[in-house]
Amino acid sequence: MKTLIIEDTKKLADTLQKFFSMNGNNADISYNLEDAYHYVEITHYDIILLDIMLPDGDGRDFLQKLRKKNNLTPIIVMTAKFEISDKVDILDLGADDYIIKPFEFIELEARCRAVLRRKNNNHQHTLAFGNVNLFPQTATIEINGHAQSLRNRELRLLEIFFNSPNIIFSKNQITDRIFSISDIVSENTIEVYVARIRKKIEKSNVILETMRGIGYKLTTKN
Amino acid sequence: MVINLLQKINFPNLSIKQRLVLQLVIVSILIAFSLFFLIKNITNQVMTTTQDRLLTASLNSIIDKFYTSNKDISLDLPYDTFSLLGAISEDKLFYKINYNDKFLTGYQKFPMVLKYGNLRKPIFYNLIFENEKIRVAAIKHSIYVNGKKNLLFIKIGQTLNFQSSISSQITNNLLLIILIFLVLSIILVLLATRISLQPITLLANDLNKRKPNDLTLVKNNVPIELAPLVLSLNSFVKKFRGVLRTTETFVAEAAHHIRTPLSIVKSESEIAFLKSKTKSNREHLRNIIRSIDETNRYTTQLLDNAMVLYRLEKLEKQNFSITKSLVHLINVFKPAADLKDINFSTTFNFKSKFIVTDKLLFETAIRNLIDNSIKYAPIETNINLDYKFFNNVHEIKIKNQINKKLNTSKSALFKRFYRGQNSKNIIGSGLGLSLVNEIILGLNGQFKILKYKEKEFCISVQFFC
C-alpha cells in the first residue's frame, strides 16, 4: 500500500511514516499543500492521509480540487478541530473518512482498510495459501468451494499470516496488530483466536502451527 | 394640572400604545366636557340676556302706557306685549305695579323686592313664585303729577319655561355633538397612536420574530428617541458576536494545540511500543499510552463541553435527514466497533425522516452515546440502534450489553466525572452522559436511561417536532 501523508507537524508525520514502513507499506510525506499537489501529480497513491490546518492553506481546498480533477484516491482526513467549526461536512467535500487526533495506529489502519475495502468493492482482492482463499473485502475464507465468514479479528489474524506465510509471529506481535495498545489483553486471548482459526481451516491443507515459546506460523500440512 | 394628573396616574401593566390611547382619550373627554359646560353656560347667558331685554322692553311698554292728568294717573296695560311674552312656550307673566307704596295693579301677592333699578338699568333676579321659577325685572320710575314727584314701582316676571325648553334642546344637541366629537377623537387618537408608534411596533415585531440564536444587527428605521436603544442593542450584538467568535476560535485552536502534541506523543509512544521487546518496557509504554488516551479523552470531552456551551448560545438549526445522519454516524464508528468485533444492527420504522435541529450538536450527542456503547460493550456483542417516529416524536434508542450490572442511581450517571463500576480498565472521563444530557436539554429533547441494572444498557433520546 502506498500512502501520502499530508501533515505539517513533522514529528507526527514522521511517526506515521515509520508505522506504515513497519507494516511493509510505503509512505511519502508532504508538509504543505504545494508539495502535496506535486506528489499526487507524479505518483499514484492507494490512500491519502490529509490534515486540515496546513501552513499554506486549508486541507479541504486540496480535497475539493482533487475531486474536481476526478482524482478518486481514497482520502482520510486527520483533524484536531473537526467538531468545532467545520460547518461544511468534509465527507460532502469528498473525503472517504475522517479520524480525530490523537488516534491509535490500529484505528487508523482499520479505517484505511475499511476505506480501501469500500473503494475496491468491485475489484475483489484475494489472498491465497494452500487450498484456502481469503477474501478481505467480504471477510470470508473459502476452502474447496466452501465459504465461511470471519469476524474482524479473525480476518486480521488471517491477513497477517496470509501476507507472510511460513513466518513466525510472536504473541506480542499478533496482539499489537489486532488489539488496541491500551486494551488489557491476556495471553489466553490470542490462543482463543488461534483456536477459532484452526477450527475454520481444519478441513484445508493449511495449519496454524504453534512454535513453542516463540509464536505461530502459517504453513501447509506435510 | 391635567398633565400633572396624567403623570401621576400609573399604568403598570399597560403597553405604551394603551397608555397613550388612554391618556389621549382622557384628555379628549376632559376637553369634550369642558366644551359642553362652556357652550351651555354661554347659551344660558345669551338666553338670560334675551329674556332680560324682553322684560326691559315690557317695562318700557308699561311706562309708555302711563298717562298723567292734573290730578290722576292712568295706565293702559300693554296686553299685546304681555301676550307676546306669554305666547313663547306658554310662559306665564306676572306683574305688580305700586304707586307710591300703594298697590296699583297686577298680582298683589307678587313678592316685594328690596332693590329697584331704573329704566336704563333694571334690576333682574330669579325667584320662586307659585312653585314656578321666574325671572323678574324691577324698576322704580318717577312721574310728576301736578308738579309733585311720585314713584311707580314696577315688577314684571316671566316663568323660565321657554329658557328651560331651549336649554334642554341645546343640551341634547350639545350632548350629541360632544358624543360625535368623542367618537371621532377616539378614532383619531387610535389612528394617530398607531401611526406614531408604527416604528416602535415594527421594531418590536422584528425583535419578537427573532430566534434566540439570531445575532444579526437591527436595521429598522426608528425615531430619534429610540436610536440610542437600537444603537446599544446593535453594539451589544456586535460585542456578543465577537465574544462567540473568539470563543469558537479559542476552542478550535485549543483543540488543535492540545491534540496535535498529544498525537505526536501517542504515535511516538506507539512506535516505541511496537519496537520494544522487553515485557517491562512494553508495560511502561502501555501505561504511557493509556495515560495519553485518558488525557485525550478528558481533553476531547472538555472541548466538547466548551463547544456545546458555545453552540447552545447560537443554535444553527437546519433541516436534515435524521436517518441518514444516524447511518452516517454508525459508518463512522464501524471501524472502531470492528476492532472489538462489535456488530451494529439498526431498526428504523421510517427509511427516511427529516428533523429540524442543530446538526452538529445532535451528532455530538449521538456520537458520544455510540462511543460509550462501543467502549462498555463486551467484545463480539451487538449494539442496536433503534429509530422510531411517532406522535411527532423522533426517538432513538441505543442498546448494548455491559460487563457488569450498575448498582447506582440514574441521576449519578448524569453527574460530571462520575464513572460507573463497569468502567475499570476502560478509558473515559465521566463527562459523556452529562454532556449528552446538556445537549439534549438544550435542543428541547428528552434523555432517559431505560435499562442499566441488568447486563444490558439502554438509553432513549427523544426530540419533539
XYZ file of C-alpha atoms in Angstrom:
687
model
C 0.000 0.000 0.000
C 1.395 3.409 -0.969
C 0.325 6.253 1.251
C 0.706 10.025 1.073
C 0.763 11.730 4.449
C -0.068 15.442 4.225
C 0.717 16.752 7.682
C 2.605 19.880 8.759
C 3.579 18.558 12.190
C 6.872 16.980 11.270
C 7.148 14.599 14.216
C 3.638 13.250 13.723
C 4.176 12.812 10.002
C 7.456 11.041 10.617
C 5.991 8.589 13.141
C 3.128 7.856 10.784
C 5.628 7.144 8.044
C 7.562 4.841 10.430
C 4.364 2.990 11.291
C 3.488 2.397 7.634
C 7.041 1.290 6.912
C 6.989 -1.158 9.853
C 3.972 -2.793 8.259
C 5.694 -3.114 4.923
C 3.983 -0.141 3.301
C 5.439 2.892 1.582
C 4.594 6.351 2.715
C 5.559 9.789 1.385
C 5.268 12.903 3.468
C 4.216 16.327 2.358
C 4.423 19.076 4.957
C 2.382 21.542 2.878
C -0.219 21.644 0.141
C 2.111 22.844 -2.585
C 4.248 19.709 -2.288
C 1.129 17.571 -1.934
C -0.213 18.775 -5.328
C 3.168 17.930 -6.797
C 3.201 14.425 -5.254
C -0.289 13.476 -6.479
C 0.513 14.674 -9.985
C 3.512 12.400 -10.382
C 2.631 9.365 -8.234
C -0.361 7.120 -7.758
C -1.260 6.589 -4.114
C -3.547 3.943 -2.657
C -4.606 6.272 0.125
C -4.019 9.860 1.251
C -3.983 10.978 4.886
C -4.807 14.672 4.940
C -4.525 17.230 7.713
C -6.903 20.215 7.641
C -4.808 23.047 9.011
C -1.739 23.371 6.853
C 0.714 26.273 6.631
C -0.159 27.216 3.056
C -3.899 26.585 3.107
C -6.876 24.531 4.136
C -6.819 20.783 3.534
C -10.463 20.989 2.434
C -9.441 23.056 -0.607
C -6.980 20.319 -1.587
C -9.746 17.763 -1.181
C -12.161 19.736 -3.369
C -9.580 20.409 -6.085
C -8.572 16.762 -6.213
C -12.144 15.597 -6.585
C -12.815 18.248 -9.259
C -9.918 16.799 -11.201
C -11.646 13.427 -10.931
C -8.881 12.026 -8.745
C -10.684 9.378 -6.703
C -7.792 8.326 -4.471
C -9.273 7.440 -1.062
C -8.693 10.272 1.398
C -8.887 10.101 5.187
C -8.913 13.486 6.867
C -6.948 13.743 10.098
C -8.205 16.609 12.148
C -7.919 18.076 15.588
C -10.767 20.543 15.245
C -13.404 18.702 13.309
C -16.177 19.080 15.833
C -15.809 22.776 16.462
C -16.256 24.871 13.411
C -16.393 22.700 10.338
C -19.680 23.894 9.002
C -19.301 22.091 5.719
C -19.257 18.391 6.176
C -15.876 17.230 4.970
C -17.439 13.997 3.853
C -19.641 16.005 1.499
C -16.497 17.547 0.055
C -15.341 14.111 -0.993
C -13.393 12.700 1.952
C -13.843 8.973 2.424
C -13.473 9.077 6.184
C -12.020 11.179 8.948
C -10.150 10.458 12.139
C -9.789 12.755 15.103
C -6.357 13.366 16.572
C -4.846 11.801 18.567
C -5.675 8.409 17.160
C -4.359 4.927 17.576
C -2.447 3.388 14.723
C -4.670 0.362 14.901
C -7.727 2.561 14.388
C -6.070 4.413 11.531
C -5.125 1.096 9.977
C -8.695 -0.177 10.420
C -10.090 2.939 8.771
C -7.617 2.664 5.906
C -8.649 -0.937 5.385
C -12.339 -0.070 5.546
C -11.929 2.735 3.022
C -9.884 0.595 0.670
C -12.423 -2.194 1.001
C -15.219 0.192 0.050
C -13.253 1.651 -2.873
C -12.231 -1.726 -4.240
C -15.641 -3.282 -3.803
C -15.867 -4.202 -7.460
C -12.309 -5.337 -7.547
C -12.148 -8.352 -5.243
C -8.693 -8.772 -3.813
C -7.882 -12.378 -2.824
C -5.143 -13.801 -0.660
C -4.428 -17.469 -1.220
C -2.356 -20.064 0.597
C -2.609 -23.801 0.106
C -6.175 -24.572 -0.790
C -7.501 -21.638 1.254
C -8.662 -18.400 -0.355
C -9.086 -15.342 1.861
C -11.378 -12.525 0.704
C -10.675 -9.498 2.938
C -13.404 -7.359 1.363
C -16.122 -9.810 2.299
C -14.369 -11.201 5.386
C -14.715 -14.780 4.197
C -12.500 -17.776 3.588
C -13.134 -20.409 1.010
C -11.888 -23.992 1.288
C -12.650 -26.323 -1.593
C -15.517 -24.080 -2.671
C -16.994 -23.911 0.802
C -17.155 -20.338 2.190
C -17.120 -19.351 5.856
C -17.492 -15.900 7.324
C -14.909 -14.418 9.640
C -15.080 -11.982 12.486
C -12.940 -8.882 12.204
C -10.147 -10.073 14.494
C -10.129 -13.480 12.852
C -9.804 -11.746 9.498
C -6.980 -9.516 10.782
C -5.189 -12.537 12.179
C -5.534 -14.445 8.910
C -4.459 -11.388 6.889
C -1.252 -11.221 8.962
C -0.458 -14.881 8.319
C -1.594 -14.924 4.664
C 0.536 -11.863 3.887
C 3.591 -13.591 5.420
C 3.173 -17.374 5.270
C 5.799 -19.513 6.950
C 6.887 -16.543 9.017
C 6.707 -16.840 12.805
C 4.727 -14.186 14.620
C 5.068 -13.851 18.357
C 2.040 -13.403 20.600
C 3.124 -9.817 21.211
C 3.351 -9.061 17.518
C -0.096 -10.507 16.947
C -1.555 -8.653 19.925
C -0.062 -5.363 18.706
C -1.617 -5.852 15.285
C -5.106 -6.843 16.283
C -5.676 -5.130 19.612
C -5.502 -1.564 20.713
C -2.338 -0.955 22.747
C -4.363 0.450 25.597
C -6.538 -2.679 25.705
C -5.695 -5.057 28.504
C -5.236 -8.349 26.667
C -4.484 -11.602 28.433
C -2.184 -14.149 26.819
C -5.099 -16.573 26.528
C -6.949 -14.202 24.224
C -4.605 -14.870 21.316
C -4.915 -18.595 21.979
C -8.691 -18.274 21.757
C -8.448 -16.589 18.353
C -5.860 -19.070 17.119
C -8.134 -21.941 18.193
C -11.035 -20.415 16.286
C -8.946 -20.040 13.150
C -7.701 -23.596 13.430
C -11.283 -24.793 13.608
C -12.205 -22.836 10.498
C -9.300 -24.131 8.440
C -9.253 -27.698 9.773
C -10.580 -29.125 6.502
C -7.875 -27.451 4.461
C -4.252 -28.389 3.780
C -3.121 -25.374 5.808
C -2.335 -25.299 9.533
C -1.562 -22.631 12.063
C 1.394 -24.180 13.754
C 2.477 -23.409 17.326
C 6.187 -22.750 17.637
C 6.577 -23.470 21.312
C 7.904 -20.474 23.228
C 8.164 -18.384 20.061
C 4.792 -17.913 18.446
C 2.740 -19.122 15.493
C 3.233 -19.580 11.778
C 1.004 -20.468 8.837
C 2.193 -23.419 6.910
C 0.899 -26.282 4.816
C 0.315 -29.799 6.102
C 3.066 -32.194 5.132
C -52.833 70.391 36.129
C -54.112 67.831 33.643
C -50.545 66.941 32.694
C -49.627 66.539 36.352
C -52.682 64.372 36.898
C -51.812 62.177 33.908
C -48.253 61.868 35.079
C -49.448 60.746 38.480
C -51.641 58.011 37.042
C -49.516 54.921 36.723
C -50.480 52.116 34.370
C -48.011 49.412 35.259
C -49.449 46.666 33.086
C -50.292 48.641 30.002
C -48.340 48.922 26.792
C -47.094 52.287 25.553
C -49.848 52.261 22.939
C -52.538 51.527 25.527
C -51.142 54.190 27.852
C -51.053 56.735 25.057
C -54.584 55.891 23.896
C -55.898 56.004 27.448
C -54.245 59.322 28.187
C -55.409 60.902 24.934
C -58.952 59.589 25.460
C -58.986 61.060 28.981
C -57.792 64.391 27.545
C -60.475 64.200 24.832
C -63.179 63.516 27.429
C -61.973 66.420 29.543
C -61.960 68.736 26.523
C -65.419 67.494 25.486
C -66.892 68.105 28.944
C -65.211 71.490 29.225
C -66.610 72.458 25.840
C -70.029 71.187 26.850
C -70.139 73.259 30.026
C -68.664 76.304 28.316
C -71.151 76.280 25.462
C -74.022 75.537 27.812
C -73.014 78.394 30.043
C -72.714 80.846 27.145
C -76.076 79.707 25.786
C -77.695 80.226 29.189
C -76.165 83.662 29.421
C -77.433 84.555 25.955
C -80.924 83.330 26.802
C -80.982 85.171 30.099
C -79.826 88.366 28.403
C -82.509 87.942 25.740
C -85.173 87.390 28.365
C -83.905 90.380 30.328
C -84.142 92.542 27.233
C -87.685 91.372 26.623
C -88.585 92.121 30.217
C -86.953 95.560 29.905
C -88.945 96.137 26.731
C -92.126 95.185 28.609
C -91.248 97.612 31.369
C -90.763 100.278 28.767
C -94.138 99.467 27.259
C -95.768 99.745 30.681
C -94.106 103.080 31.348
C -95.147 104.266 27.913
C -98.767 103.472 28.712
C -98.839 105.660 31.810
C -100.666 108.879 31.342
C -100.874 111.738 33.802
C -103.579 114.380 34.071
C -103.807 117.208 36.526
C -104.623 115.048 39.462
C -104.518 111.453 38.346
C -102.556 108.918 36.555
C -103.942 106.341 34.211
C -102.458 103.185 32.811
C -103.415 101.375 29.692
C -101.773 97.976 30.200
C -99.883 96.777 27.088
C -101.646 93.415 26.794
C -100.288 92.881 23.343
C -96.753 92.918 24.760
C -97.786 90.652 27.639
C -99.436 88.211 25.308
C -96.312 88.196 23.179
C -94.192 87.322 26.221
C -96.621 84.661 27.357
C -97.039 83.183 23.939
C -93.457 81.892 23.860
C -93.515 78.362 25.169
C -96.675 79.193 27.156
C -94.725 81.172 29.674
C -96.655 82.839 32.451
C -96.326 86.530 33.059
C -96.620 88.216 36.421
C -96.543 91.878 37.139
C -97.186 94.231 40.007
C -97.272 97.995 39.946
C -97.271 100.120 43.083
C -97.880 103.775 43.089
C -96.138 105.467 45.972
C -96.227 102.319 48.020
C -99.838 101.678 47.166
C -100.762 98.663 45.157
C -101.978 99.853 41.810
C -102.483 96.815 39.638
C -101.157 93.324 38.907
C -100.632 90.365 41.225
C -100.954 91.641 44.711
C -99.161 88.581 46.129
C -96.183 89.143 43.955
C -93.344 89.398 46.463
C -91.787 92.683 47.339
C -88.215 93.391 46.433
C -85.687 95.490 48.230
C -83.920 96.910 45.267
C -85.245 98.532 42.107
C -83.387 99.671 39.111
C -84.353 102.269 36.594
C -85.470 102.103 33.012
C -81.959 102.272 31.727
C -80.715 99.624 34.121
C -83.433 97.495 35.670
C -82.642 95.056 38.474
C -83.014 91.415 37.448
C -83.282 88.451 39.681
C -84.750 84.975 39.913
C -87.308 83.876 42.417
C -89.806 81.128 43.098
C -93.385 82.206 42.889
C -96.359 79.893 42.990
C -93.969 76.958 42.586
C -92.542 78.359 39.434
C -89.109 79.697 38.877
C -89.419 83.112 37.376
C -87.170 85.860 36.110
C -88.096 89.239 37.412
C -87.212 92.762 36.297
C -87.902 95.607 38.707
C -87.716 99.332 38.240
C -88.581 102.423 40.115
C -89.854 105.265 37.950
C -90.600 108.850 38.850
C -93.579 110.673 37.427
C -94.782 114.200 38.126
C -98.393 114.890 38.837
C -99.222 118.498 39.415
C -95.572 119.238 39.753
C -95.202 116.737 42.523
C -92.866 113.831 42.231
C -94.468 110.400 42.553
C -92.889 106.996 42.372
C -94.014 103.999 40.367
C -92.663 100.567 41.465
C -92.987 98.134 38.617
C -92.071 94.470 38.694
C -92.608 92.157 35.864
C -91.744 88.456 35.944
C -91.792 85.669 33.441
C -91.560 81.947 34.028
C -88.432 80.207 32.649
C -90.259 77.545 30.626
C -89.015 78.861 27.340
C -85.482 79.153 28.645
C -85.601 75.646 30.103
C -87.023 74.210 26.913
C -84.361 75.900 24.754
C -81.689 74.957 27.275
C -82.695 71.311 27.256
C -82.813 71.316 23.429
C -79.379 72.871 23.295
C -78.118 70.401 25.922
C -79.390 67.473 23.886
C -77.827 68.812 20.713
C -74.651 69.583 22.542
C -74.507 66.091 24.030
C -74.923 64.625 20.555
C -72.195 66.867 19.176
C -69.915 66.052 22.097
C -70.567 62.352 21.654
C -69.721 62.561 17.943
C -66.685 64.627 18.854
C -65.638 61.988 21.376
C -66.089 59.107 18.946
C -64.193 60.976 16.245
C -61.457 61.990 18.630
C -61.076 58.380 19.861
C -60.801 57.190 16.259
C -58.267 59.931 15.567
C -56.408 59.067 18.774
C -56.205 55.425 17.738
C -55.056 56.340 14.240
C -52.541 58.883 15.466
C -51.210 56.475 18.098
C -50.898 53.725 15.555
C -49.079 55.946 13.067
C -46.851 57.455 15.741
C -45.986 54.111 17.287
C -45.548 52.305 13.970
C -41.725 52.404 14.086
C -41.800 51.032 17.640
C -44.351 48.365 16.654
C -42.219 47.358 13.656
C -39.139 47.192 15.862
C -40.998 45.140 18.499
C -42.371 42.747 15.847
C -38.941 42.389 14.349
C -37.395 41.629 17.729
C -40.226 39.229 18.608
C -39.700 37.302 15.395
C -36.032 36.872 16.176
C -34.881 33.487 17.325
C -32.579 33.242 20.329
C -29.637 32.469 18.083
C -30.285 35.376 15.710
C -27.324 37.674 16.078
C -27.940 39.931 13.084
C -27.958 43.678 13.592
C -31.247 45.567 13.990
C -31.723 47.567 10.811
C -35.157 49.135 11.410
C -35.666 52.854 10.872
C -36.595 54.111 14.302
C -37.472 57.564 15.665
C -34.547 59.503 17.114
C -35.796 58.793 20.638
C -35.248 55.061 20.058
C -31.984 55.419 18.183
C -29.788 55.135 21.331
C -31.602 51.912 22.326
C -31.128 50.329 18.892
C -27.560 51.575 18.809
C -26.733 49.995 22.157
C -28.571 46.782 21.187
C -26.549 46.572 17.982
C -23.294 47.261 19.765
C -24.206 44.539 22.304
C -24.917 42.106 19.435
C -21.581 43.047 17.828
C -19.749 42.516 21.110
C -21.546 39.212 21.722
C -20.730 38.040 18.193
C -17.143 38.978 18.821
C -17.096 37.030 22.086
C -18.633 33.982 20.405
C -16.179 34.224 17.518
C -13.309 34.470 19.970
C -14.666 31.504 21.918
C -15.071 29.481 18.747
C -11.564 30.304 17.594
C -10.217 29.660 21.076
C -11.904 26.258 21.344
C -10.773 25.296 17.840
C -7.231 26.495 18.443
C -7.157 24.843 21.861
C -8.313 21.590 20.300
C -5.650 21.844 17.650
C -2.880 22.868 20.005
C -3.686 20.225 22.586
C -4.432 17.360 20.270
C -1.516 17.779 17.901
C 1.215 17.369 20.554
C -0.830 14.584 22.112
C -0.882 12.885 18.717
C 2.884 13.181 18.482
C 3.403 11.755 21.977
C 0.962 8.982 21.291
C 2.309 7.994 17.903
C 5.904 8.160 19.119
C 4.953 6.011 22.113
C 3.153 3.546 19.860
C 6.188 3.229 17.614
C 8.372 2.750 20.687
C 5.905 0.163 21.979
C 5.890 -1.749 18.697
C 9.680 -1.770 18.615
C 10.025 -2.698 22.273
C 10.899 -6.273 23.072
C 11.043 -6.453 26.853
C 7.906 -7.056 28.836
C 8.607 -4.337 31.394
C 9.275 -1.722 28.705
C 6.101 -2.676 26.931
C 4.167 -2.355 30.197
C 5.647 1.084 30.849
C 4.855 2.227 27.334
C 1.384 0.743 27.537
C 0.793 2.760 30.716
C 2.057 5.908 28.994
C -0.259 5.296 26.051
C -3.193 4.651 28.362
C -2.437 7.910 30.168
C -2.282 9.734 26.860
C -5.626 8.202 25.943
C -7.070 9.299 29.293
C -5.714 12.818 28.727
C -7.062 12.826 25.222
C -10.445 11.652 26.413
C -10.621 14.403 29.051
C -9.427 16.990 26.554
C -11.936 15.918 23.964
C -14.794 15.920 26.453
C -13.799 19.274 27.914
C -13.502 20.803 24.464
C -16.800 19.192 23.528
C -18.251 20.737 26.641
C -16.921 24.175 25.696
C -18.202 23.705 22.167
C -21.634 22.665 23.432
C -21.888 25.677 25.747
C -20.839 27.959 22.905
C -23.094 26.288 20.403
C -26.171 26.230 22.641
C -25.929 30.036 22.683
C -26.259 30.218 18.920
C -28.070 27.144 17.690
C -27.788 26.683 13.973
C -30.940 24.792 13.162
C -31.225 23.064 9.857
C -33.445 20.545 8.207
C -31.604 17.284 7.710
C -32.323 13.603 7.376
C -32.101 12.096 10.847
C -31.989 8.583 9.413
C -29.148 9.489 7.041
C -27.273 11.124 9.898
C -27.663 8.026 12.104
C -26.440 5.762 9.300
C -23.507 8.121 8.749
C -22.583 8.013 12.448
C -22.755 4.230 12.510
C -20.442 4.103 9.496
C -18.040 6.468 11.239
C -17.883 4.179 14.260
C -17.853 0.912 12.360
C -14.050 0.616 12.165
C -13.799 1.323 15.918
C -16.525 -1.257 16.605
C -14.830 -3.743 14.277
C -11.725 -3.562 16.447
C -13.812 -5.195 19.176
C -15.793 -7.344 16.767
C -18.884 -5.477 17.784
C -21.715 -5.607 15.341
C -24.184 -2.794 14.713
C -27.803 -3.537 13.988
C -30.423 -0.944 13.192
C -34.194 -0.909 13.298
C -35.769 2.133 11.705
C -39.541 2.453 11.407
C -39.001 5.060 8.674
C -36.378 4.738 5.978
C -36.121 8.475 5.649
C -37.242 11.136 8.070
C -36.185 14.748 8.494
C -35.637 16.761 11.642
C -35.048 20.469 12.258
C -32.360 20.960 14.871
C -28.693 21.812 15.275
C -26.987 19.030 13.337
C -23.583 19.467 14.945
C -24.973 19.227 18.484
C -27.273 16.364 17.536
C -24.376 14.410 16.071
C -22.121 15.245 19.027
C -24.731 13.770 21.392
C -25.321 10.626 19.340
C -21.594 10.212 18.705
C -20.950 10.298 22.457
C -23.655 7.700 23.038
C -22.408 5.349 20.319
C -18.843 5.830 21.513
C -19.945 4.942 25.054
C -21.804 1.869 23.915
C -18.720 0.630 21.997
C -16.494 1.324 24.998
C -18.627 -0.535 27.504
C -19.945 -3.344 25.307
C -18.057 -6.633 25.651
C -16.260 -7.903 22.539
C -18.251 -9.773 19.906
C -21.571 -8.399 21.046
C -24.242 -6.413 19.315
C -25.228 -2.753 19.561
C -28.715 -1.991 18.400
C -29.693 1.444 17.239
C -33.426 1.809 17.056
C -35.151 4.804 15.467
C -38.866 5.437 15.686
C -41.021 8.347 14.658
C -44.408 8.509 16.325
C -46.778 11.268 17.501
C -44.378 13.914 16.193
C -41.568 12.498 18.325
C -38.244 11.245 16.998
C -36.984 8.552 19.347
C -33.548 6.987 19.193
C -32.761 4.018 21.417
C -29.281 2.586 21.756
C -28.985 -0.825 23.362
C -25.779 -2.635 24.266
C -24.620 -5.291 26.675
C -22.414 -4.383 29.601
C -19.937 -6.487 31.551
C -21.296 -5.674 34.946
C -24.619 -4.595 36.433
C -24.630 -0.974 37.586
C -25.666 -0.639 41.232
C -26.123 3.066 41.210
C -28.835 5.657 40.749
C -29.718 7.050 37.346
C -29.019 10.585 38.488
C -25.471 9.588 39.486
C -24.801 8.526 35.899
C -25.535 12.077 34.728
C -23.080 13.613 37.182
C -19.930 15.097 35.761
C -16.816 12.990 36.168
C -18.872 10.100 37.604
C -17.832 6.713 36.289
C -19.777 3.523 36.785
C -18.465 0.348 38.434
C -18.089 -1.204 34.989
C -15.526 1.393 33.903
C -12.437 -0.399 35.227
C -9.762 -0.630 32.518
C -11.978 1.421 30.181
C -10.641 4.814 29.241
C -13.113 7.584 29.856
C -13.716 10.901 31.552
C -17.159 10.557 33.103
C -18.302 13.585 31.151
C -20.037 11.853 28.264
C -23.527 11.333 29.655
C -23.654 14.711 31.406
C -22.620 16.351 28.143
C -25.241 14.428 26.189
C -27.851 15.386 28.769
C -26.901 19.040 28.428
C -27.126 18.900 24.642
C -30.451 17.086 24.559
C -31.987 19.516 27.060
C -30.565 22.426 25.049
C -32.264 21.036 21.960
C -35.543 20.724 23.892
C -35.350 16.974 23.829
C -35.504 14.286 26.478
C -32.773 11.899 27.521
C -33.558 8.790 29.558
C -31.647 5.767 30.724
C -34.126 2.932 30.332
C -32.036 -0.043 31.455
C -28.852 -0.200 33.433
C -29.372 -2.634 36.285
C -29.269 -5.764 34.163
C -26.356 -6.705 31.972
C -27.940 -4.512 29.359
C -27.732 -0.783 28.978
C -30.404 1.066 27.048
C -30.818 4.778 26.571
C -33.543 6.713 24.848
C -33.262 10.142 23.253
C -36.383 11.957 22.159
C -36.696 15.064 20.016
C -40.045 16.754 19.604
C -41.257 18.261 16.333
